[in-house]
CSV table of C-alpha atoms in Angstrom, one decimal:
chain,number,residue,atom,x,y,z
A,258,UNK,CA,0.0,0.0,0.0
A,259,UNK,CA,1.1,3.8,-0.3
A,260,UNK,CA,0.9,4.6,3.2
A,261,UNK,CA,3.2,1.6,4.2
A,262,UNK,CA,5.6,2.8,1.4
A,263,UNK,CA,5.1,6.2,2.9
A,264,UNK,CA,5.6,5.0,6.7
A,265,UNK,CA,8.5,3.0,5.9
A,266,UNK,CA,10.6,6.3,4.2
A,267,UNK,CA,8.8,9.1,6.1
A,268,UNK,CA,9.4,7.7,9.5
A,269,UNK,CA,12.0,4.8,9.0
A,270,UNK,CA,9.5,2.0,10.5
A,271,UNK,CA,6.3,1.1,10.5
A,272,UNK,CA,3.8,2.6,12.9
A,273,UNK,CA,2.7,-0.2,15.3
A,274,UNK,CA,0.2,1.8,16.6
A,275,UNK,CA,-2.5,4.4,16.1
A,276,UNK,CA,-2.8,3.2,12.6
A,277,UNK,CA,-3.1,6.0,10.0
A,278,UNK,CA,-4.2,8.7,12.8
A,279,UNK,CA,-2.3,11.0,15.0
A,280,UNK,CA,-3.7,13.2,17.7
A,281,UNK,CA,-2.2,16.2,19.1
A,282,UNK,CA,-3.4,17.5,23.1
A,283,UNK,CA,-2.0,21.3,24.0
A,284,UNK,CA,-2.8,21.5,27.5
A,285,UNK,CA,-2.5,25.0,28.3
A,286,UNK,CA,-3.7,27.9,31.0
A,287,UNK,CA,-5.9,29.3,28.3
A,288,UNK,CA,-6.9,26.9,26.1
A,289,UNK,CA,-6.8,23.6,25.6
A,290,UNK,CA,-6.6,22.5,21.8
A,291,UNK,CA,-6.3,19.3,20.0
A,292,UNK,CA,-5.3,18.3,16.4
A,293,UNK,CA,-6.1,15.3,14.5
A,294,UNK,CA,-4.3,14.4,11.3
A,295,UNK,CA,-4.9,11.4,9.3
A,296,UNK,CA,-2.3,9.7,6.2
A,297,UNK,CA,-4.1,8.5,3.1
A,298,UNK,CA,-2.9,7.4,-0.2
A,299,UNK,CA,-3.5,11.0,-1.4
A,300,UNK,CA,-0.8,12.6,-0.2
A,301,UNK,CA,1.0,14.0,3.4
A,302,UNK,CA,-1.3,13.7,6.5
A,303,UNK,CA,-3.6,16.4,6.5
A,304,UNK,CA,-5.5,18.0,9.4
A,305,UNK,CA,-8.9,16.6,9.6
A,306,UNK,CA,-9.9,17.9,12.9
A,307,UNK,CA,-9.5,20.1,15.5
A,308,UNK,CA,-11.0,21.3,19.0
A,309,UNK,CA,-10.6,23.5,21.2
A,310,UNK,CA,-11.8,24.6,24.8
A,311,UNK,CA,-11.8,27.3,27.4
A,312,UNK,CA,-8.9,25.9,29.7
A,313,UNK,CA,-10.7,25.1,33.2
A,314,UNK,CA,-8.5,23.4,36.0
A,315,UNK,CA,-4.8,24.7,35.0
A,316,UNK,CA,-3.6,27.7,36.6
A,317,UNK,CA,0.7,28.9,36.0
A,318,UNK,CA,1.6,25.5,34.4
A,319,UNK,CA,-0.4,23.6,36.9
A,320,UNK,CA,-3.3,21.4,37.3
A,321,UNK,CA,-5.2,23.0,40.1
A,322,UNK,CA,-8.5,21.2,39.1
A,323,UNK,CA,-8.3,17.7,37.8
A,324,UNK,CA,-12.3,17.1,37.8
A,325,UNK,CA,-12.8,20.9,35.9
A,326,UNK,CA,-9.1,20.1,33.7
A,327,UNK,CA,-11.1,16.3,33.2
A,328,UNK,CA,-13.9,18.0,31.6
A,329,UNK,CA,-12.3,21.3,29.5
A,330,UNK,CA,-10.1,18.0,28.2
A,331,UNK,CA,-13.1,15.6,27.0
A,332,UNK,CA,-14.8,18.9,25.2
A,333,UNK,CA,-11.3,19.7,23.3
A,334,UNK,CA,-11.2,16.0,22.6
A,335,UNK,CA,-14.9,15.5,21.6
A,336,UNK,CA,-15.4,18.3,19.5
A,337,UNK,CA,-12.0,17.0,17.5
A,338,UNK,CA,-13.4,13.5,17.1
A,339,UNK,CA,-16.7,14.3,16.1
A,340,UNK,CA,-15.0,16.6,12.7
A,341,UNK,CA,-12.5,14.1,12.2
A,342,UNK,CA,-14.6,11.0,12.7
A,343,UNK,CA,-12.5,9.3,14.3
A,344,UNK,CA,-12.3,7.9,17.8
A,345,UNK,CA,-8.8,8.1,19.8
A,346,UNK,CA,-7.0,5.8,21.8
A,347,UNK,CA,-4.1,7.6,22.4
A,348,UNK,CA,-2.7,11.3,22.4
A,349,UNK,CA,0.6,13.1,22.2
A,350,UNK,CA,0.1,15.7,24.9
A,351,UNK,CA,2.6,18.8,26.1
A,352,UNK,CA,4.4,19.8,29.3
A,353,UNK,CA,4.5,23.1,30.3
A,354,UNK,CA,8.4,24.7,30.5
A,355,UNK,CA,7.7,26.2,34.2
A,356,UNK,CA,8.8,22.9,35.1
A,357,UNK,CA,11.6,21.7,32.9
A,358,UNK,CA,15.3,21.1,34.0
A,359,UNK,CA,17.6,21.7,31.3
A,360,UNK,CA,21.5,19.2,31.7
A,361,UNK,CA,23.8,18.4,29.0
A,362,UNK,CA,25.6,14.8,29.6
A,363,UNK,CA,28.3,13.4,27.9
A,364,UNK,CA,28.8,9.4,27.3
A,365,UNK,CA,31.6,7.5,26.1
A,366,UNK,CA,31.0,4.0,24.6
A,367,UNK,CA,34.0,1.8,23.2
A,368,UNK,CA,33.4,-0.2,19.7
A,369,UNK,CA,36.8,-1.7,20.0
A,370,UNK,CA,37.6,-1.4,15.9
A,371,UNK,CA,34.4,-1.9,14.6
A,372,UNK,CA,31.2,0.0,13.2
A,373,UNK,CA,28.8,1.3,14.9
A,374,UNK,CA,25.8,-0.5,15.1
A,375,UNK,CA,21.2,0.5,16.3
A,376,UNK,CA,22.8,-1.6,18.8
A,377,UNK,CA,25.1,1.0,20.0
A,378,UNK,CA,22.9,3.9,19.3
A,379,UNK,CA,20.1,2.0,21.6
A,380,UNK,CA,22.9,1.5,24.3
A,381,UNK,CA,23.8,5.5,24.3
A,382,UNK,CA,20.3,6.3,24.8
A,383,UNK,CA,19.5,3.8,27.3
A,384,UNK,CA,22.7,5.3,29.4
A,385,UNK,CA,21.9,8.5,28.6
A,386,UNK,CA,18.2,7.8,30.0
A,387,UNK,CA,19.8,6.4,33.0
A,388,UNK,CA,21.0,9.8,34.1
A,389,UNK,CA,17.8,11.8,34.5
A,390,UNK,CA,18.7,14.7,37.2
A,391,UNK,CA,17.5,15.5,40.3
A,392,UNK,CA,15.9,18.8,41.8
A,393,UNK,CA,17.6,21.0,44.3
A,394,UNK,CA,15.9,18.6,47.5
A,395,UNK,CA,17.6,15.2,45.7
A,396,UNK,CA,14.3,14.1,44.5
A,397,UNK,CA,14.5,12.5,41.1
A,398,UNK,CA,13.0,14.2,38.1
A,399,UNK,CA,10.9,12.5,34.8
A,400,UNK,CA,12.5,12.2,32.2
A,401,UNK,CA,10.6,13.8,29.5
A,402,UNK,CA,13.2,13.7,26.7
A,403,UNK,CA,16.8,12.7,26.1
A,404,UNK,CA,17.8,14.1,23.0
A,405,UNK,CA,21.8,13.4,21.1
A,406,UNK,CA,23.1,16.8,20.6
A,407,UNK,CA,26.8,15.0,18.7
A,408,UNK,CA,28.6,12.5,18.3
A,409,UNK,CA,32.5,12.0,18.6
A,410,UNK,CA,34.7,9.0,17.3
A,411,UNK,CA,38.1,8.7,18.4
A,412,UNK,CA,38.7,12.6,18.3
A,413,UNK,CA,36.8,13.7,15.2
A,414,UNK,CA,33.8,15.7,16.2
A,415,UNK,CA,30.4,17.4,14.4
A,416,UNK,CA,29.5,14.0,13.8
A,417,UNK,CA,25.2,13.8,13.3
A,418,UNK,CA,24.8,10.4,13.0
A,419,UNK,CA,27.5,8.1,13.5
A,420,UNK,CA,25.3,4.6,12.3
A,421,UNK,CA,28.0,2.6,10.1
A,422,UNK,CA,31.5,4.4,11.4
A,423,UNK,CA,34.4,2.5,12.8
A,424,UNK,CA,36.2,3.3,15.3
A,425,UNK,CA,37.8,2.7,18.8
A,426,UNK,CA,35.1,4.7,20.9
A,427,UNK,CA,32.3,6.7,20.4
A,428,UNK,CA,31.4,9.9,22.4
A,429,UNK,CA,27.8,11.1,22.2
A,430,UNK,CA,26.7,14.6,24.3
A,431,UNK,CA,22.9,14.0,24.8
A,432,UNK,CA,20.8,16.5,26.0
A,433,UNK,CA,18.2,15.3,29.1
A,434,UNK,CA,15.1,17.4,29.4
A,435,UNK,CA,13.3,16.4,33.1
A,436,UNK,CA,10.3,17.7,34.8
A,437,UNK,CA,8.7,17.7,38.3
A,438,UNK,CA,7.8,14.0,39.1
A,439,UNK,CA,4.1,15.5,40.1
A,440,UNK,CA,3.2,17.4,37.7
A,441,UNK,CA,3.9,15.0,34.6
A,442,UNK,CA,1.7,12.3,36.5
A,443,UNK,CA,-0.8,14.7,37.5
A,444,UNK,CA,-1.9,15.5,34.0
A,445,UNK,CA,-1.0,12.1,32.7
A,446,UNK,CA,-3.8,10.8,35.1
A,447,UNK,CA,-6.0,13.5,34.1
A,448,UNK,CA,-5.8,13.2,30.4
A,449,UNK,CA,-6.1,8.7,31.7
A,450,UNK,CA,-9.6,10.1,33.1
A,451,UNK,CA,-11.1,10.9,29.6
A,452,UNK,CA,-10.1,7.3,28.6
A,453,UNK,CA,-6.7,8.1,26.8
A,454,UNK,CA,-3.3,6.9,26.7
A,455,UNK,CA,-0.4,9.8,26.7
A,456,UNK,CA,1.5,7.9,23.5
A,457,UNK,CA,4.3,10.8,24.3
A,458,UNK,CA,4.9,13.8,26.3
A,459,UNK,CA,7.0,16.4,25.1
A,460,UNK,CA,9.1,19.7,26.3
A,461,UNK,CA,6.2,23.1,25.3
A,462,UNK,CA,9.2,24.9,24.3
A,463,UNK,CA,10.2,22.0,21.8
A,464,UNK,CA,7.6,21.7,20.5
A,465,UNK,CA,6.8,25.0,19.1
A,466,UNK,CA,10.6,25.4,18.0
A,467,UNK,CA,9.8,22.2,16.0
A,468,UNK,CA,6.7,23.9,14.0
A,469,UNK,CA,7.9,27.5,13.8
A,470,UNK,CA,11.4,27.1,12.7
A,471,UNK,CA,13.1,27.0,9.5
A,472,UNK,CA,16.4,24.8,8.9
A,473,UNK,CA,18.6,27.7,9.1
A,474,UNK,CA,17.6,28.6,12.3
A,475,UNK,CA,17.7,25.3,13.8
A,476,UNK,CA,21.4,25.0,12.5
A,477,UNK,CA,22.8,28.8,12.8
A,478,UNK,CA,21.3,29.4,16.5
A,479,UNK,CA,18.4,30.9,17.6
A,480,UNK,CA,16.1,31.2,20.9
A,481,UNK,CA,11.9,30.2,20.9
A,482,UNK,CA,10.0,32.1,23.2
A,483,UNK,CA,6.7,30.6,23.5
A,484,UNK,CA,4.8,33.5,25.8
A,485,UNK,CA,1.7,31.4,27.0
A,486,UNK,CA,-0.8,32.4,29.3
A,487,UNK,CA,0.4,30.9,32.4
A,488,UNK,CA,3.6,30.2,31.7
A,489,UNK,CA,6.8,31.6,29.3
A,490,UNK,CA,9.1,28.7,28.2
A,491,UNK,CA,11.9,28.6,25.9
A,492,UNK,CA,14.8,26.6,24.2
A,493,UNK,CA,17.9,27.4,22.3
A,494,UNK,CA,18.4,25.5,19.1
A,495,UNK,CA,22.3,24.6,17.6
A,496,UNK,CA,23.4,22.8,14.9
A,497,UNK,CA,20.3,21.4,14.5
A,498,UNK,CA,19.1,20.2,17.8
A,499,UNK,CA,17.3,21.5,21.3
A,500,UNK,CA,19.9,22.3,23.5
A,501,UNK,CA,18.6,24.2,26.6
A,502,UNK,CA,15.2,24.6,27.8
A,503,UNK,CA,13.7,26.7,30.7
A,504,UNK,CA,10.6,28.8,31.8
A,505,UNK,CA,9.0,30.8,34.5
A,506,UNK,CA,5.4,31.0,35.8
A,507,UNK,CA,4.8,34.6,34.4
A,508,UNK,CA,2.0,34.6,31.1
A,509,UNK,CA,-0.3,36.8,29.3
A,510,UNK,CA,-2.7,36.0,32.4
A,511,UNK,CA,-0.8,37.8,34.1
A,512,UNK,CA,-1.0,40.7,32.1
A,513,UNK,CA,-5.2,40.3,32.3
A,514,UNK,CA,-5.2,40.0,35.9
A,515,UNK,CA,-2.8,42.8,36.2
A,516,UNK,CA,-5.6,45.3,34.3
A,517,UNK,CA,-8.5,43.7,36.1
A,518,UNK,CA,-6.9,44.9,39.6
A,519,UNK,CA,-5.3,48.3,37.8
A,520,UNK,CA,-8.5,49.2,36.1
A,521,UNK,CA,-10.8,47.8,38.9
A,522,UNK,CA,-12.7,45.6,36.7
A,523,UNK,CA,-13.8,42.3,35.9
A,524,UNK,CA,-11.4,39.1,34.4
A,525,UNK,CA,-13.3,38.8,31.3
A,526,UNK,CA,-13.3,42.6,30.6
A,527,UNK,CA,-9.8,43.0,31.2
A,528,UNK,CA,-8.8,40.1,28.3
A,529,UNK,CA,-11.0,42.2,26.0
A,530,UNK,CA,-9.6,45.3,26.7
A,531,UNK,CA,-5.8,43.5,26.1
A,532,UNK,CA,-7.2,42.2,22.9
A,533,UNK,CA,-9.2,45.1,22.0
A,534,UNK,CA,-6.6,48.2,22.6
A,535,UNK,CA,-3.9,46.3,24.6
A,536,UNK,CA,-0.2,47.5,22.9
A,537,UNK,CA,3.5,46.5,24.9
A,538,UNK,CA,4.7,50.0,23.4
A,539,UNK,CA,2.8,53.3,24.3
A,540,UNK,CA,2.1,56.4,21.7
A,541,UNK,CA,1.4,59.9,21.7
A,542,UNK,CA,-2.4,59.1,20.6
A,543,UNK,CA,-3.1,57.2,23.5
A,544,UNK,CA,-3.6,60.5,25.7
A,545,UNK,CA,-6.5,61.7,23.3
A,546,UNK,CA,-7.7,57.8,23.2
A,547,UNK,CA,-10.9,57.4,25.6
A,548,UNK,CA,-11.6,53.6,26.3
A,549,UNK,CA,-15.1,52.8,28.4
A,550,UNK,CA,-13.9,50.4,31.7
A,551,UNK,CA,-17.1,48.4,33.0
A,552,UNK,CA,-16.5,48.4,36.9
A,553,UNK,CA,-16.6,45.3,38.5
A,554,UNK,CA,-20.1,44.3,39.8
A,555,UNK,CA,-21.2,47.2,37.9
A,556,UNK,CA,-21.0,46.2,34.1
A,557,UNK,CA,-24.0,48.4,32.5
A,558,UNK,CA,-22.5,50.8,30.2
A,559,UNK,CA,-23.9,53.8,31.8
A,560,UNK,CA,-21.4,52.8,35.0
A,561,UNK,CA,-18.6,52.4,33.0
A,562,UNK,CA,-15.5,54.7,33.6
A,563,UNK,CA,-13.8,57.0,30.7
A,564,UNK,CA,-10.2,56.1,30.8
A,565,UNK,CA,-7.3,57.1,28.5
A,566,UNK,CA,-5.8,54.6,26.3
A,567,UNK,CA,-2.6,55.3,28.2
A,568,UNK,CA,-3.4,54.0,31.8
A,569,UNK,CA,-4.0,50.6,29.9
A,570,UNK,CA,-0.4,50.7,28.4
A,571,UNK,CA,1.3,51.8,31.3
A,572,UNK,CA,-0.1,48.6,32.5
A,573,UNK,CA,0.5,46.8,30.2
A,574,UNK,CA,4.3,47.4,29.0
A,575,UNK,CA,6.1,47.1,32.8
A,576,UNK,CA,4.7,43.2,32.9
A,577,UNK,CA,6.1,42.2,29.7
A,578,UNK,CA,8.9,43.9,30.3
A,579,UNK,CA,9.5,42.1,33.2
A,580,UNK,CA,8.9,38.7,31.6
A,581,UNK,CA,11.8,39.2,28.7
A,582,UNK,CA,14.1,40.8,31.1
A,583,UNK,CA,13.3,37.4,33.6
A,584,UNK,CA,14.2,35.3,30.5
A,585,UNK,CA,17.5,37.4,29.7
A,586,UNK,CA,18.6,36.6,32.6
A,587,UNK,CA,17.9,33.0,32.8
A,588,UNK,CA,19.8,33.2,29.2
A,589,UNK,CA,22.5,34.7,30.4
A,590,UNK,CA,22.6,32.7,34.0
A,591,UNK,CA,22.8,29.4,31.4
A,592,UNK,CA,25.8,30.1,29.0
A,593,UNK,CA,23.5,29.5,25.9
A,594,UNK,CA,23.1,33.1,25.3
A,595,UNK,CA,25.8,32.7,22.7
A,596,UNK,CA,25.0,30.3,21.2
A,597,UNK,CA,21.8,30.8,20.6
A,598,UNK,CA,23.4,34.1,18.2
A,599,UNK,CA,21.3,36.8,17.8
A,600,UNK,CA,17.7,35.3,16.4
A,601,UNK,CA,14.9,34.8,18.5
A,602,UNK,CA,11.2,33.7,17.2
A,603,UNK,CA,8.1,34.7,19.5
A,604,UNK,CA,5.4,31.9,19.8
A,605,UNK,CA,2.0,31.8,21.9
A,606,UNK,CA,-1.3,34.0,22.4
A,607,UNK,CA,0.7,36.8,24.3
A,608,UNK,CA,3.2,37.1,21.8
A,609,UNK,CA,0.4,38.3,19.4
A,610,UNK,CA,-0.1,41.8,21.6
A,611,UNK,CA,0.7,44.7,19.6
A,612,UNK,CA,3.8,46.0,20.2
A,613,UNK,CA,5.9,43.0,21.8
A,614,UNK,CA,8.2,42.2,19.1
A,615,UNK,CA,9.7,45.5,19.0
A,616,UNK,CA,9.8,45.7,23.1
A,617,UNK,CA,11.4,42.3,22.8
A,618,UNK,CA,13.9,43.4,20.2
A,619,UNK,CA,15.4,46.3,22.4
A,620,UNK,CA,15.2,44.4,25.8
A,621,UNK,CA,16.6,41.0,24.5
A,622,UNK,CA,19.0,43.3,21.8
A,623,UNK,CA,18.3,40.2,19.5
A,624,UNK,CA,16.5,40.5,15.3
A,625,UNK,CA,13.0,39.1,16.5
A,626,UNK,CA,10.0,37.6,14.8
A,627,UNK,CA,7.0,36.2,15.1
A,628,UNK,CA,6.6,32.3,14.4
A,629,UNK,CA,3.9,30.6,13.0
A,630,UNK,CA,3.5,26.4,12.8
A,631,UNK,CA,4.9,25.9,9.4
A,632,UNK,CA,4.9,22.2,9.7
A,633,UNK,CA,0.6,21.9,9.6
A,634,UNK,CA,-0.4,25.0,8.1
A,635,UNK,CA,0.3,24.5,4.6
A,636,UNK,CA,-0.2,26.6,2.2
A,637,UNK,CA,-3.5,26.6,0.3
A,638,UNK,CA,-2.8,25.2,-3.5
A,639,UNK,CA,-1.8,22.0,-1.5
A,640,UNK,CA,-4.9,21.3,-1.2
A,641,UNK,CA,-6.0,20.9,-4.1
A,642,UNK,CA,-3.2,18.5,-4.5
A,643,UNK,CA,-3.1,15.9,-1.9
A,644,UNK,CA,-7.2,15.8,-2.3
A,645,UNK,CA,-8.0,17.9,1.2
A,646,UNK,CA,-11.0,19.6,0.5
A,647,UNK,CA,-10.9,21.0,3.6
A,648,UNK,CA,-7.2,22.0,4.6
A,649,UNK,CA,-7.5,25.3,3.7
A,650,UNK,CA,-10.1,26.3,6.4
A,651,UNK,CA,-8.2,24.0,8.6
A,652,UNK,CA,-4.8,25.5,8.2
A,653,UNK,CA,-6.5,29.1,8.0
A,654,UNK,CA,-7.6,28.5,12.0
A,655,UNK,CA,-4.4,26.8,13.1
A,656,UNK,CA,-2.1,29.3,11.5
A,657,UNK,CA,-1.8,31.6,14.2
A,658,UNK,CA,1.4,32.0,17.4
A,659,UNK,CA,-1.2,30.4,19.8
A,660,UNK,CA,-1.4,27.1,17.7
A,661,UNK,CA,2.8,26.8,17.6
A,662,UNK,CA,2.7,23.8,20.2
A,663,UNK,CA,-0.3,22.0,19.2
A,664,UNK,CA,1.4,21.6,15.2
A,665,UNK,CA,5.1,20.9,16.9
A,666,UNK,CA,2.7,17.8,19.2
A,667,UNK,CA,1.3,17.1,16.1
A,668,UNK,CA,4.3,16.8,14.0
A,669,UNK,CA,6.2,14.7,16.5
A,670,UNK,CA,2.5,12.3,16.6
A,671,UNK,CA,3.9,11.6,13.2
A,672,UNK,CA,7.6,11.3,13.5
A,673,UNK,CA,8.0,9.7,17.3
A,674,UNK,CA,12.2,9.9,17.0
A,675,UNK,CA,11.6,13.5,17.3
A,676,UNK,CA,10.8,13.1,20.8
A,677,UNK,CA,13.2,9.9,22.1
A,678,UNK,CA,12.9,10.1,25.7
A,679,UNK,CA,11.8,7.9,28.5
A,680,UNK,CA,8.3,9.0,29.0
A,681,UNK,CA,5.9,7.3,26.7
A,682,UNK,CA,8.7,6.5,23.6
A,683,UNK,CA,12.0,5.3,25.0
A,684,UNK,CA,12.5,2.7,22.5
A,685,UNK,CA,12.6,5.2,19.9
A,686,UNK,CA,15.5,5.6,18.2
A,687,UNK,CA,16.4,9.8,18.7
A,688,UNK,CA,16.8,12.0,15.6
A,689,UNK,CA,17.4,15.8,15.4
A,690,UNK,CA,14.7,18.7,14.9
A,691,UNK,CA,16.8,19.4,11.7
A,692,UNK,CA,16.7,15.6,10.4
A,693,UNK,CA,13.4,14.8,10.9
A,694,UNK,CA,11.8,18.6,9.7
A,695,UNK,CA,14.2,18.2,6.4
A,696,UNK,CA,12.6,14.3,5.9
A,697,UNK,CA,9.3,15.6,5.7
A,698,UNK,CA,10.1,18.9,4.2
A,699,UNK,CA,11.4,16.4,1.2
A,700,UNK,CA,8.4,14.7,0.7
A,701,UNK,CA,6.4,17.2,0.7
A,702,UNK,CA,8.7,19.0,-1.9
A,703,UNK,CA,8.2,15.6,-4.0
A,704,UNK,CA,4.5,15.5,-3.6
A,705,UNK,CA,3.1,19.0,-3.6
């Protein structure tokens, strides 16, 4: 059949499970969102469903709910099956970079003369999943990914993969990527509530560095910022692989509860003024700019207060500037400042404010832009080519910063080596962002 032939190249083995359908579940503060993509004879998988739901039950990163998270999950995941029709057994679901712990290793494995063998590569990981950190207290971490940043044999370095070398020994430098122990069961049990298995967990920051960027980013250096609504997490990408990750419990909800105690009014009127006339950068118009404030408990419009555009900016701005200049310095506190060069991409809802590229540019003194999911949203004419009547309206809702995570979920649903780790997929034999984006950047090439 096609799609075996397709399996076999695209992902180097056949699919034992899931059959011809992969699920994506962002679990986020805001939203919760889920993608289904399904392979057919006719060409690439294609998006053939998506849901989405107010978040209820998370609050910073954290379940604080798991009955209300239990529920905000099945609607996300209903309203996906029901378009797609389809019925999942499994998801590939996210962790939120608040709780990541970021360590380089380095292991050294002798081959005594001969090539390297799966064998070897399977021993490497296997070690290198042996050696998932510990917090500050001692207490041992999950091990969400472990990921080979090079190889080395017998002194000559830069190697990507070393499958079918000889030499005497081989050096690998593998990047582990760990979480609280609590939190990763915690909403593995919840997600187990609505009757599905987590197929793989993987790193937020990861993933959306794996949708949003381009090859030459991956290999030249440059820093993800995904700015979510509880939580902003990022990673560094080099030479084609993740090589640090972090984040901190600050998020665009912050921002909304920020103006709700500022301005005196309610949550939900606070996110629409954000969306509405929010902007991280103030201007001389927003003196002469009158915005209405419904008071809180006193929402008719007749009680509404007259306020200047600027009190909402002045807001506004000192919070975000405070989350990029909390991320500089967790740049610069890790030595990957560097080497990360002098790109950054911004992902996630906040990221979409008015105004926060260019604050970002000056605080972070970095060339910054905004990423998109390239991997899911396609363009257009593809449609009409791979037989998906319905892409285009598909790709046209998921194309936006706030869908970053769920495509890079989605994209490692469909290439599991992408995400080698010990939670959910530590059989998997690990390839780089950069392999695995160029393998099914060349297909699609060939079939578009």
């Amino acid at each position: 059949m096609p799609i075996k032939r397709l399996r076999n190249w695209l992902f180097n083995e056949e699919r034992t499970s899931g059959g011809d359908v992969f699920a994506a579940l962002d679990i986020g503060s805001s939203k919760i969102a889920c993608l289904i993509a399904r392979a057919d004879s006719h060409g690439p998988p294609r998006v053939v469903g998506i849901g989405h739901h107010l978040s209820e039950g998370m609050k910073h990163g954290n379940v604080s709910n798991m009955d209300a998270l239990q529920h905000a999950v099945g609607q996300a995941i209903s309203s996906a099956e029901q378009m797609a029709g389809e019925t999942l057994q499994r998801v590939t679901i996210n962790i939120s970079g608040a709780h990541l712990l970021s360590q380089t290793v380095n292991i050294e494995l002798p081959l005594g003369g001969r090539e390297t063998t799966d064998g070897d590569l399977a021993r490497i990981q296997a070690q290198g999943q042996a050696l998932a950190p510990e917090d500050r207290q001692g207490h041992a971490l999950e091990l969400v990914h472990a990921l080979p940043v090079s190889y080395e044999i017998d002194g000559q370095k830069g190697i990507r993969d070393p499958l079918g070398m000889t030499g005497e020994t081989l050096h690998a430098q593998m990047h582990l990527i760990a979480a609280s122990f609590g939190p990763v069961r915690t909403l593995a049990t919840t997600v187990g509530r609505c009757h599905l298995d987590v197929d793989k967990m993987v790193a937020a920051p990861y993933a959306s560095g794996l949708a949003c960027l381009v090859e030459d980013e991956m290999d030249l250096g440059s820093l993800v910022i995904d700015m979510g609504a509880g939580t902003t997490s990022f990673a560094v990408f080099f030479d084609g692989n993740i090589v640090f990750a972090d984040g901190i419990a600050v998020g665009g909800g912050h921002i909304t509860n920020d103006i709700a105690r500022g301005l005196t009014t309610s949550i939900a009127q606070a996110e629409r003024l954000k969306n509405l006339y929010g902007n991280a950068i103030p201007s001389p118009m927003d003196e002469r700019e009158i915005i209405d404030v419904p008071l809180v408990g006193e929402e008719a419009p007749e009680n509404a207060n007259h306020l200047p555009k600027s009190h909402l900016i002045r807001i506004i701005q000192p919070r975000i500037e405070e989350t990029l200049e909390m991320v500089r310095a967790r740049m610069d506190k890790s030595g990957f400042n560097d080497v990360a060069g002098r790109r950054v991409v911004l992902t996630g809802g906040a990221s979409q404010l008015p105004g926060v590229r260019e604050l970002a540019q000056r605080i972070l003194d970095k060339q910054v832009r905004l990423g998109r999911p390239l991997r899911v949203a396609r363009p257009s004419s593809m449609s009409s080519k791979s037989g998906a009547a319905s892409f285009t309206g598909l790709a046209e809702s998921t194309s936006g910063p706030a869908f970053a995570t769920t495509a890079g979920l989605l994209a490692v649903a469909m290439q599991p080596e992408l995400a080698a780790g010990s939670y959910g997929n530590g059989s998997a034999r690990a390839m780089s962002g950069a392999q695995g984006l160029a393998r099914i950047g060349q297909w699609l090439r060939q079939n578009l």
